[in-house]
Amino acid sequence: QHRQFGHSHSLVYQPELTQYDQDKLSLMAELQQAIDAQQLKLHIQPQLSLTDHKVLAGEVLIRWHHPRRGLLGPDQFLPLAEQMGVIYPLTRWVLERAVQLLAQLQQQQLHCQIAVNLSSKDLLQDELVDTVELLLKKYQVPASLLILELKESALVAEPELALRTLHHLSQLGIELALDDFGTGFSSLAYLRELPIQQVKVDCSFVFDLHRSDTHSAITGAIIDIAKNLQFTVVAEGIEQQEVEQKLLAMGCSRGQGYLYAKPFALDTFVPWMQQWGYSKANY
Ligand code: C2E
Ligand code: MG
Ligand code: MG
Ligand code: MG
């Protein structure tokens, strides 16, 4: 039985809990209030065409401005939220903000996609597909503008159910991306079975691509196979000009990274986009 939002009384002190456990429990109890208290903030990182630096998409990334613990990154609270079964309300909230942003971009005639990260547990929620469909209707946004990113591990626990959800999302016309590719254990042949359109090469291979023969070989192999299967390849973690050049030479023409922009407040994405159009030549 998962602990749900609104049932914080289940998070009571038990003598056998270690200090570490108690700390985790109190963090989760606080997370339940964090949305309402507006402590959760969304950032966004642009994804660009490496050939002309046009913005193709923005990836939404969550942060928690905790009143006492300071700024927490997603890796500091999402795995725990997922483990405790309280991730879905967060995902729903992020999805709504993302679709709202898409509506706003359309109003300004700024054409780009918005990507949202899903947790593995989200794919096991039967409401997910309906929620996404309703949001797109409510804000009158074409499904093709939304990208949902999932990790290889999302298919491990209940592959059939997860795959069914993916097929339903795909039928809505949403684009699906496989995140952190190369860090999991799925076989390359398995890729073909998935209704995805995008593969994202993990940062860890990209950062030092210009200096590491191993990482360069791995990235090259991922690009080749993904292209053969007609997926778009997106490189994450581009920090150096030389890395961009190598990626282009290897046939990858889409990416994101600090070289172009660090993640910034989602609220400022529209003005950022308007300005980028004029300044992209000298980023
Ligand atoms: P991800 O989806 O693979 O996102 C890319 C991560 O790489 C982000 O970290 C981003 O800030 C970072 N990054 C991008 N370019 C560079 C670069 O050039 N240099 C460096 N050093 N880092 C770069 P972040 O924001 O800490 O997010 C970590 C992970 O947390 C994400 O990895 C994603 O798996 C997860 N996440 C973030 N937001 C959400 C969310 O709303 N829902 C879910 N389920 N997961 C989320
Ligand atoms: Mg991602
Ligand atoms: Mg990634
Ligand atoms: Mg990651």
Tab-separated table of N, CA and C in Angstrom, residues 58-206:
chain	number	residue	atom	x	y	z
A	58	GLY	N	11.831	22.657	-25.402
A	58	GLY	CA	12.307	23.017	-24.067
A	58	GLY	C	11.992	21.856	-23.146
A	59	GLU	N	12.967	21.449	-22.331
A	59	GLU	CA	12.717	20.357	-21.376
A	59	GLU	C	12.451	20.936	-19.992
A	60	VAL	N	11.312	20.555	-19.431
A	60	VAL	CA	10.911	21.052	-18.113
A	60	VAL	C	11.605	20.223	-17.026
A	61	LEU	N	12.212	20.927	-16.062
A	61	LEU	CA	12.978	20.258	-15.002
A	61	LEU	C	12.555	20.828	-13.647
A	62	ILE	N	12.224	19.943	-12.720
A	62	ILE	CA	11.668	20.389	-11.448
A	62	ILE	C	12.755	20.702	-10.411
A	63	ARG	N	12.456	21.635	-9.511
A	63	ARG	CA	13.329	22.017	-8.391
A	63	ARG	C	12.458	22.193	-7.155
A	64	TRP	N	13.043	22.032	-5.992
A	64	TRP	CA	12.287	22.271	-4.759
A	64	TRP	C	13.023	23.303	-3.914
A	65	HIS	N	12.404	24.458	-3.775
A	65	HIS	CA	12.969	25.485	-2.883
A	65	HIS	C	12.469	25.193	-1.483
A	66	HIS	N	13.243	24.404	-0.752
A	66	HIS	CA	12.824	23.955	0.569
A	66	HIS	C	13.144	25.048	1.586
A	67	PRO	N	12.139	25.365	2.469
A	67	PRO	CA	12.340	26.483	3.402
A	67	PRO	C	13.568	26.316	4.309
A	68	ARG	N	13.910	25.101	4.680
A	68	ARG	CA	15.073	24.928	5.567
A	68	ARG	C	16.257	24.268	4.874
A	69	ARG	N	15.971	23.336	3.960
A	69	ARG	CA	17.060	22.582	3.355
A	69	ARG	C	17.672	23.281	2.141
A	70	GLY	N	17.052	24.388	1.739
A	70	GLY	CA	17.591	25.104	0.581
A	70	GLY	C	17.116	24.502	-0.735
A	71	LEU	N	17.843	24.814	-1.787
A	71	LEU	CA	17.433	24.360	-3.124
A	71	LEU	C	17.758	22.878	-3.329
A	72	LEU	N	16.723	22.090	-3.582
A	72	LEU	CA	16.932	20.660	-3.817
A	72	LEU	C	16.736	20.336	-5.298
A	73	GLY	N	17.674	19.595	-5.852
A	73	GLY	CA	17.549	19.139	-7.242
A	73	GLY	C	16.651	17.912	-7.292
A	74	PRO	N	16.162	17.586	-8.485
A	74	PRO	CA	15.241	16.454	-8.625
A	74	PRO	C	15.812	15.129	-8.089
A	75	ASP	N	17.119	14.953	-8.252
A	75	ASP	CA	17.715	13.696	-7.787
A	75	ASP	C	17.671	13.578	-6.263
A	76	GLN	N	17.470	14.704	-5.573
A	76	GLN	CA	17.429	14.682	-4.103
A	76	GLN	C	16.047	14.364	-3.525
A	77	PHE	N	15.008	14.411	-4.361
A	77	PHE	CA	13.703	14.064	-3.782
A	77	PHE	C	12.806	13.216	-4.688
A	78	LEU	N	13.061	13.186	-5.982
A	78	LEU	CA	12.169	12.395	-6.840
A	78	LEU	C	12.264	10.881	-6.646
A	79	PRO	N	13.487	10.335	-6.505
A	79	PRO	CA	13.552	8.878	-6.311
A	79	PRO	C	12.767	8.434	-5.079
A	80	LEU	N	12.846	9.250	-4.028
A	80	LEU	CA	12.131	8.943	-2.793
A	80	LEU	C	10.620	9.073	-2.988
A	81	ALA	N	10.210	10.122	-3.663
A	81	ALA	CA	8.781	10.334	-3.922
A	81	ALA	C	8.216	9.175	-4.742
A	82	GLU	N	9.033	8.707	-5.666
A	82	GLU	CA	8.624	7.594	-6.517
A	82	GLU	C	8.469	6.330	-5.680
A	83	GLN	N	9.465	6.095	-4.849
A	83	GLN	CA	9.480	4.917	-3.977
A	83	GLN	C	8.279	4.914	-3.034
A	84	MET	N	7.856	6.099	-2.595
A	84	MET	CA	6.772	6.177	-1.617
A	84	MET	C	5.405	6.367	-2.266
A	85	GLY	N	5.388	6.330	-3.590
A	85	GLY	CA	4.108	6.370	-4.287
A	85	GLY	C	3.452	7.733	-4.315
A	86	VAL	N	4.215	8.803	-4.191
A	86	VAL	CA	3.611	10.133	-4.212
A	86	VAL	C	4.079	10.949	-5.420
A	87	ILE	N	4.501	10.258	-6.472
A	87	ILE	CA	5.054	10.978	-7.621
A	87	ILE	C	3.965	11.464	-8.582
A	88	TYR	N	2.877	10.728	-8.700
A	88	TYR	CA	1.917	11.041	-9.753
A	88	TYR	C	1.295	12.443	-9.632
A	89	PRO	N	0.904	12.893	-8.407
A	89	PRO	CA	0.384	14.259	-8.295
A	89	PRO	C	1.390	15.305	-8.775
A	90	LEU	N	2.666	15.023	-8.572
A	90	LEU	CA	3.698	15.945	-9.063
A	90	LEU	C	3.722	15.954	-10.582
A	91	THR	N	3.705	14.770	-11.153
A	91	THR	CA	3.746	14.657	-12.611
A	91	THR	C	2.570	15.393	-13.248
A	92	ARG	N	1.395	15.217	-12.642
A	92	ARG	CA	0.196	15.850	-13.185
A	92	ARG	C	0.341	17.366	-13.170
A	93	TRP	N	0.909	17.855	-12.085
A	93	TRP	CA	1.120	19.292	-11.947
A	93	TRP	C	2.112	19.800	-13.004
A	94	VAL	N	3.201	19.068	-13.190
A	94	VAL	CA	4.202	19.457	-14.190
A	94	VAL	C	3.579	19.429	-15.590
A	95	LEU	N	2.795	18.394	-15.862
A	95	LEU	CA	2.160	18.277	-17.173
A	95	LEU	C	1.267	19.469	-17.473
A	96	GLU	N	0.493	19.883	-16.460
A	96	GLU	CA	-0.412	21.010	-16.707
A	96	GLU	C	0.373	22.285	-16.999
A	97	ARG	N	1.442	22.516	-16.228
A	97	ARG	CA	2.261	23.703	-16.486
A	97	ARG	C	2.888	23.651	-17.878
A	98	ALA	N	3.291	22.464	-18.291
A	98	ALA	CA	3.924	22.305	-19.604
A	98	ALA	C	2.927	22.594	-20.727
A	99	VAL	N	1.708	22.076	-20.591
A	99	VAL	CA	0.709	22.279	-21.648
A	99	VAL	C	0.260	23.749	-21.670
A	100	GLN	N	0.162	24.356	-20.484
A	100	GLN	CA	-0.135	25.800	-20.423
A	100	GLN	C	0.927	26.600	-21.186
A	101	LEU	N	2.182	26.222	-20.974
A	101	LEU	CA	3.271	26.924	-21.658
A	101	LEU	C	3.150	26.747	-23.174
A	102	LEU	N	2.792	25.549	-23.610
A	102	LEU	CA	2.614	25.318	-25.046
A	102	LEU	C	1.529	26.232	-25.617
A	103	ALA	N	0.445	26.412	-24.860
A	103	ALA	CA	-0.632	27.287	-25.321
A	103	ALA	C	-0.123	28.725	-25.444
A	104	GLN	N	0.662	29.133	-24.460
A	104	GLN	CA	1.232	30.478	-24.452
A	104	GLN	C	2.173	30.689	-25.641
A	105	LEU	N	2.999	29.688	-25.923
A	105	LEU	CA	3.930	29.771	-27.050
A	105	LEU	C	3.170	29.903	-28.362
A	106	GLN	N	2.082	29.141	-28.461
A	106	GLN	CA	1.287	29.203	-29.686
A	106	GLN	C	0.688	30.581	-29.895
A	107	GLN	N	0.201	31.165	-28.782
A	107	GLN	CA	-0.363	32.516	-28.849
A	107	GLN	C	0.650	33.511	-29.385
A	108	GLN	N	1.915	33.299	-29.018
A	108	GLN	CA	2.982	34.204	-29.457
A	108	GLN	C	3.574	33.767	-30.797
A	109	GLN	N	2.953	32.751	-31.402
A	109	GLN	CA	3.469	32.200	-32.643
A	109	GLN	C	4.938	31.780	-32.563
A	110	LEU	N	5.281	31.219	-31.432
A	110	LEU	CA	6.619	30.657	-31.263
A	110	LEU	C	6.457	29.149	-31.376
A	111	HIS	N	7.082	28.577	-32.396
A	111	HIS	CA	6.858	27.151	-32.598
A	111	HIS	C	7.978	26.337	-31.975
A	112	CYS	N	7.657	25.607	-30.931
A	112	CYS	CA	8.600	24.622	-30.407
A	112	CYS	C	7.854	23.617	-29.552
A	113	GLN	N	8.500	22.489	-29.314
A	113	GLN	CA	7.883	21.442	-28.499
A	113	GLN	C	8.284	21.628	-27.031
A	114	ILE	N	7.534	21.012	-26.145
A	114	ILE	CA	7.905	21.011	-24.732
A	114	ILE	C	7.986	19.562	-24.265
A	115	ALA	N	9.086	19.260	-23.563
A	115	ALA	CA	9.313	17.897	-23.084
A	115	ALA	C	9.140	17.822	-21.570
A	116	VAL	N	8.461	16.765	-21.132
A	116	VAL	CA	8.234	16.520	-19.706
A	116	VAL	C	8.814	15.144	-19.363
A	117	ASN	N	9.495	15.071	-18.230
A	117	ASN	CA	10.034	13.781	-17.775
A	117	ASN	C	8.970	13.015	-17.016
A	118	LEU	N	8.812	11.757	-17.352
A	118	LEU	CA	7.898	10.906	-16.600
A	118	LEU	C	8.711	10.010	-15.679
A	119	SER	N	8.137	9.671	-14.545
A	119	SER	CA	8.785	8.677	-13.699
A	119	SER	C	8.257	7.302	-14.117
A	120	SER	N	9.012	6.282	-13.776
A	120	SER	CA	8.616	4.909	-14.151
A	120	SER	C	7.233	4.572	-13.619
A	121	LYS	N	6.961	5.055	-12.410
A	121	LYS	CA	5.675	4.750	-11.777
A	121	LYS	C	4.494	5.371	-12.538
A	122	ASP	N	4.744	6.493	-13.201
A	122	ASP	CA	3.668	7.176	-13.924
A	122	ASP	C	3.050	6.288	-15.004
A	123	LEU	N	3.883	5.451	-15.599
A	123	LEU	CA	3.391	4.600	-16.692
A	123	LEU	C	2.451	3.514	-16.186
A	124	LEU	N	2.434	3.309	-14.865
A	124	LEU	CA	1.558	2.294	-14.296
A	124	LEU	C	0.236	2.896	-13.808
A	125	GLN	N	0.078	4.215	-13.983
A	125	GLN	CA	-1.153	4.905	-13.577
A	125	GLN	C	-2.145	4.878	-14.726
A	126	ASP	N	-3.297	4.301	-14.522
A	126	ASP	CA	-4.215	4.253	-15.673
A	126	ASP	C	-4.785	5.625	-16.026
A	127	GLU	N	-4.763	6.563	-15.067
A	127	GLU	CA	-5.279	7.906	-15.369
A	127	GLU	C	-4.381	8.704	-16.316
A	128	LEU	N	-3.112	8.317	-16.401
A	128	LEU	CA	-2.155	9.173	-17.101
A	128	LEU	C	-2.607	9.564	-18.510
A	129	VAL	N	-3.023	8.568	-19.277
A	129	VAL	CA	-3.381	8.832	-20.672
A	129	VAL	C	-4.560	9.804	-20.760
A	130	ASP	N	-5.592	9.577	-19.926
A	130	ASP	CA	-6.757	10.468	-19.919
A	130	ASP	C	-6.374	11.876	-19.488
A	131	THR	N	-5.524	11.952	-18.477
A	131	THR	CA	-5.082	13.260	-17.990
A	131	THR	C	-4.413	14.050	-19.111
A	132	VAL	N	-3.508	13.389	-19.816
A	132	VAL	CA	-2.791	14.063	-20.895
A	132	VAL	C	-3.762	14.505	-21.988
A	133	GLU	N	-4.675	13.608	-22.339
A	133	GLU	CA	-5.626	13.923	-23.395
A	133	GLU	C	-6.504	15.126	-22.994
A	134	LEU	N	-6.977	15.108	-21.745
A	134	LEU	CA	-7.819	16.202	-21.255
A	134	LEU	C	-7.080	17.539	-21.237
A	135	LEU	N	-5.821	17.504	-20.810
A	135	LEU	CA	-5.035	18.741	-20.753
A	135	LEU	C	-4.850	19.339	-22.149
A	136	LEU	N	-4.561	18.464	-23.118
A	136	LEU	CA	-4.359	18.960	-24.486
A	136	LEU	C	-5.648	19.589	-25.020
A	137	LYS	N	-6.781	18.972	-24.675
A	137	LYS	CA	-8.082	19.526	-25.082
A	137	LYS	C	-8.339	20.855	-24.401
A	138	LYS	N	-8.142	20.857	-23.080
A	138	LYS	CA	-8.441	22.048	-22.278
A	138	LYS	C	-7.683	23.281	-22.794
A	139	TYR	N	-6.408	23.091	-23.151
A	139	TYR	CA	-5.599	24.230	-23.588
A	139	TYR	C	-5.478	24.312	-25.110
A	140	GLN	N	-6.195	23.411	-25.800
A	140	GLN	CA	-6.189	23.400	-27.269
A	140	GLN	C	-4.797	23.380	-27.870
A	141	VAL	N	-4.054	22.403	-27.434
A	141	VAL	CA	-2.679	22.247	-27.895
A	141	VAL	C	-2.569	20.940	-28.686
A	142	PRO	N	-1.960	20.988	-29.890
A	142	PRO	CA	-1.763	19.757	-30.659
A	142	PRO	C	-0.839	18.778	-29.923
A	143	ALA	N	-1.226	17.516	-29.922
A	143	ALA	CA	-0.462	16.497	-29.185
A	143	ALA	C	0.991	16.416	-29.635
A	144	SER	N	1.212	16.690	-30.914
A	144	SER	CA	2.567	16.533	-31.453
A	144	SER	C	3.569	17.521	-30.857
A	145	LEU	N	3.067	18.533	-30.144
A	145	LEU	CA	3.985	19.506	-29.535
A	145	LEU	C	4.501	19.040	-28.171
A	146	LEU	N	3.888	18.003	-27.650
A	146	LEU	CA	4.302	17.500	-26.341
A	146	LEU	C	5.216	16.283	-26.507
A	147	ILE	N	6.336	16.335	-25.804
A	147	ILE	CA	7.245	15.177	-25.768
A	147	ILE	C	7.229	14.624	-24.342
A	148	LEU	N	7.097	13.343	-24.197
A	148	LEU	CA	7.208	12.725	-22.879
A	148	LEU	C	8.467	11.866	-22.865
A	149	GLU	N	9.304	12.098	-21.853
A	149	GLU	CA	10.570	11.378	-21.757
A	149	GLU	C	10.493	10.303	-20.686
A	150	LEU	N	10.979	9.139	-21.016
A	150	LEU	CA	11.006	8.064	-20.032
A	150	LEU	C	12.358	7.382	-20.089
A	151	LYS	N	12.680	6.703	-19.003
A	151	LYS	CA	13.967	6.021	-18.954
A	151	LYS	C	13.782	4.551	-19.300
A	152	GLU	N	14.879	3.930	-19.660
A	152	GLU	CA	14.841	2.489	-19.965
A	152	GLU	C	14.246	1.704	-18.802
A	153	SER	N	14.542	2.144	-17.591
A	153	SER	CA	14.090	1.422	-16.396
A	153	SER	C	12.573	1.467	-16.229
A	154	ALA	N	11.908	2.367	-16.961
A	154	ALA	CA	10.452	2.497	-16.841
A	154	ALA	C	9.728	1.232	-17.288
A	155	LEU	N	10.418	0.380	-18.037
A	155	LEU	CA	9.751	-0.809	-18.560
A	155	LEU	C	10.109	-2.077	-17.804
A	156	VAL	N	10.884	-1.910	-16.737
A	156	VAL	CA	11.391	-3.096	-16.038
A	156	VAL	C	10.351	-3.750	-15.126
A	157	ALA	N	9.680	-2.946	-14.290
A	157	ALA	CA	8.797	-3.523	-13.274
A	157	ALA	C	7.593	-4.261	-13.873
A	158	GLU	N	6.852	-3.571	-14.721
A	158	GLU	CA	5.677	-4.191	-15.346
A	158	GLU	C	5.671	-3.859	-16.828
A	159	PRO	N	6.487	-4.570	-17.576
A	159	PRO	CA	6.695	-4.206	-18.976
A	159	PRO	C	5.415	-4.145	-19.813
A	160	GLU	N	4.507	-5.088	-19.595
A	160	GLU	CA	3.308	-5.099	-20.448
A	160	GLU	C	2.425	-3.895	-20.225
A	161	LEU	N	2.196	-3.592	-18.933
A	161	LEU	CA	1.369	-2.438	-18.588
A	161	LEU	C	2.015	-1.138	-19.063
A	162	ALA	N	3.314	-1.020	-18.806
A	162	ALA	CA	4.036	0.195	-19.209
A	162	ALA	C	3.987	0.366	-20.726
A	163	LEU	N	4.183	-0.715	-21.435
A	163	LEU	CA	4.181	-0.661	-22.894
A	163	LEU	C	2.799	-0.276	-23.428
A	164	ARG	N	1.773	-0.800	-22.770
A	164	ARG	CA	0.410	-0.459	-23.179
A	164	ARG	C	0.175	1.053	-23.019
A	165	THR	N	0.602	1.603	-21.889
A	165	THR	CA	0.472	3.047	-21.677
A	165	THR	C	1.209	3.821	-22.768
A	166	LEU	N	2.407	3.376	-23.085
A	166	LEU	CA	3.188	4.061	-24.130
A	166	LEU	C	2.455	4.046	-25.465
A	167	HIS	N	1.859	2.899	-25.787
A	167	HIS	CA	1.123	2.814	-27.049
A	167	HIS	C	-0.069	3.767	-27.061
A	168	HIS	N	-0.764	3.854	-25.925
A	168	HIS	CA	-1.897	4.779	-25.843
A	168	HIS	C	-1.448	6.228	-25.989
A	169	LEU	N	-0.359	6.572	-25.347
A	169	LEU	CA	0.159	7.943	-25.457
A	169	LEU	C	0.547	8.232	-26.900
A	170	SER	N	1.174	7.252	-27.504
A	170	SER	CA	1.622	7.407	-28.872
A	170	SER	C	0.431	7.578	-29.827
A	171	GLN	N	-0.658	6.855	-29.527
A	171	GLN	CA	-1.865	6.986	-30.353
A	171	GLN	C	-2.485	8.375	-30.261
A	172	LEU	N	-2.267	9.043	-29.131
A	172	LEU	CA	-2.763	10.421	-29.003
A	172	LEU	C	-1.981	11.364	-29.924
A	173	GLY	N	-0.819	10.912	-30.369
A	173	GLY	CA	-0.001	11.750	-31.244
A	173	GLY	C	1.149	12.435	-30.524
A	174	ILE	N	1.350	12.027	-29.278
A	174	ILE	CA	2.439	12.581	-28.474
A	174	ILE	C	3.741	11.950	-28.900
A	175	GLU	N	4.833	12.738	-28.799
A	175	GLU	CA	6.131	12.181	-29.134
A	175	GLU	C	6.747	11.577	-27.876
A	176	LEU	N	7.383	10.419	-28.022
A	176	LEU	CA	7.994	9.771	-26.862
A	176	LEU	C	9.501	9.698	-27.049
A	177	ALA	N	10.206	9.972	-25.961
A	177	ALA	CA	11.669	9.947	-26.017
A	177	ALA	C	12.215	8.999	-24.960
A	178	LEU	N	13.254	8.274	-25.313
A	178	LEU	CA	13.924	7.412	-24.348
A	178	LEU	C	15.118	8.183	-23.791
A	179	ASP	N	15.040	8.489	-22.484
A	179	ASP	CA	16.020	9.363	-21.814
A	179	ASP	C	17.217	8.560	-21.313
A	180	ASP	N	18.322	9.234	-21.116
A	180	ASP	CA	19.524	8.627	-20.516
A	180	ASP	C	19.933	7.352	-21.232
A	181	PHE	N	19.776	7.342	-22.519
A	181	PHE	CA	20.039	6.099	-23.230
A	181	PHE	C	21.513	5.693	-23.132
A	182	GLY	N	21.713	4.405	-22.915
A	182	GLY	CA	23.076	3.885	-22.796
A	182	GLY	C	23.444	3.572	-21.358
A	183	THR	N	22.657	4.085	-20.403
A	183	THR	CA	22.970	3.841	-18.991
A	183	THR	C	22.207	2.644	-18.438
A	184	GLY	N	21.175	2.190	-19.132
A	184	GLY	CA	20.367	1.071	-18.644
A	184	GLY	C	20.862	-0.240	-19.223
A	185	PHE	N	19.997	-1.211	-19.191
A	185	PHE	CA	20.431	-2.528	-19.640
A	185	PHE	C	19.617	-3.060	-20.814
A	186	SER	N	18.765	-2.221	-21.395
A	186	SER	CA	17.917	-2.765	-22.450
A	186	SER	C	18.755	-3.042	-23.703
A	187	SER	N	18.399	-4.075	-24.380
A	187	SER	CA	19.144	-4.425	-25.579
A	187	SER	C	18.740	-3.488	-26.701
A	188	LEU	N	19.649	-3.303	-27.628
A	188	LEU	CA	19.359	-2.401	-28.731
A	188	LEU	C	18.201	-2.932	-29.573
A	189	ALA	N	18.090	-4.256	-29.661
A	189	ALA	CA	17.016	-4.849	-30.462
A	189	ALA	C	15.650	-4.468	-29.880
A	190	TYR	N	15.607	-4.306	-28.565
A	190	TYR	CA	14.367	-3.998	-27.872
A	190	TYR	C	13.825	-2.623	-28.258
A	191	LEU	N	14.736	-1.737	-28.626
A	191	LEU	CA	14.362	-0.381	-29.036
A	191	LEU	C	13.283	-0.384	-30.106
A	192	ARG	N	13.431	-1.339	-31.003
A	192	ARG	CA	12.522	-1.430	-32.131
A	192	ARG	C	11.081	-1.705	-31.703
A	193	GLU	N	10.924	-2.341	-30.542
A	193	GLU	CA	9.595	-2.697	-30.043
A	193	GLU	C	8.874	-1.508	-29.425
A	194	LEU	N	9.608	-0.457	-29.139
A	194	LEU	CA	9.017	0.667	-28.412
A	194	LEU	C	8.446	1.718	-29.358
A	195	PRO	N	7.274	2.290	-29.000
A	195	PRO	CA	6.673	3.299	-29.883
A	195	PRO	C	7.290	4.681	-29.654
A	196	ILE	N	8.618	4.755	-29.682
A	196	ILE	CA	9.289	6.025	-29.404
A	196	ILE	C	9.784	6.660	-30.698
A	197	GLN	N	10.015	7.973	-30.624
A	197	GLN	CA	10.527	8.680	-31.800
A	197	GLN	C	11.923	9.250	-31.559
A	198	GLN	N	12.287	9.330	-30.268
A	198	GLN	CA	13.533	10.013	-29.910
A	198	GLN	C	14.367	9.188	-28.958
A	199	VAL	N	15.670	9.268	-29.125
A	199	VAL	CA	16.581	8.661	-28.162
A	199	VAL	C	17.506	9.763	-27.666
A	200	LYS	N	17.627	9.889	-26.344
A	200	LYS	CA	18.514	10.911	-25.788
A	200	LYS	C	19.783	10.257	-25.245
A	201	VAL	N	20.902	10.700	-25.771
A	201	VAL	CA	22.188	10.151	-25.329
A	201	VAL	C	22.531	10.772	-23.980
A	202	ASP	N	22.837	9.952	-23.005
A	202	ASP	CA	23.085	10.438	-21.651
A	202	ASP	C	24.291	11.380	-21.581
A	203	CYS	N	24.134	12.395	-20.719
A	203	CYS	CA	25.193	13.390	-20.445
A	203	CYS	C	26.563	12.756	-20.219
A	204	SER	N	26.567	11.658	-19.475
A	204	SER	CA	27.845	11.073	-19.066
A	204	SER	C	28.717	10.659	-20.260
A	205	PHE	N	28.096	10.406	-21.408
A	205	PHE	CA	28.877	10.067	-22.606
A	205	PHE	C	29.247	11.314	-23.396
A	206	VAL	N	28.475	12.385	-23.162
A	206	VAL	CA	28.598	13.561	-24.026
A	206	VAL	C	29.609	14.584	-23.497
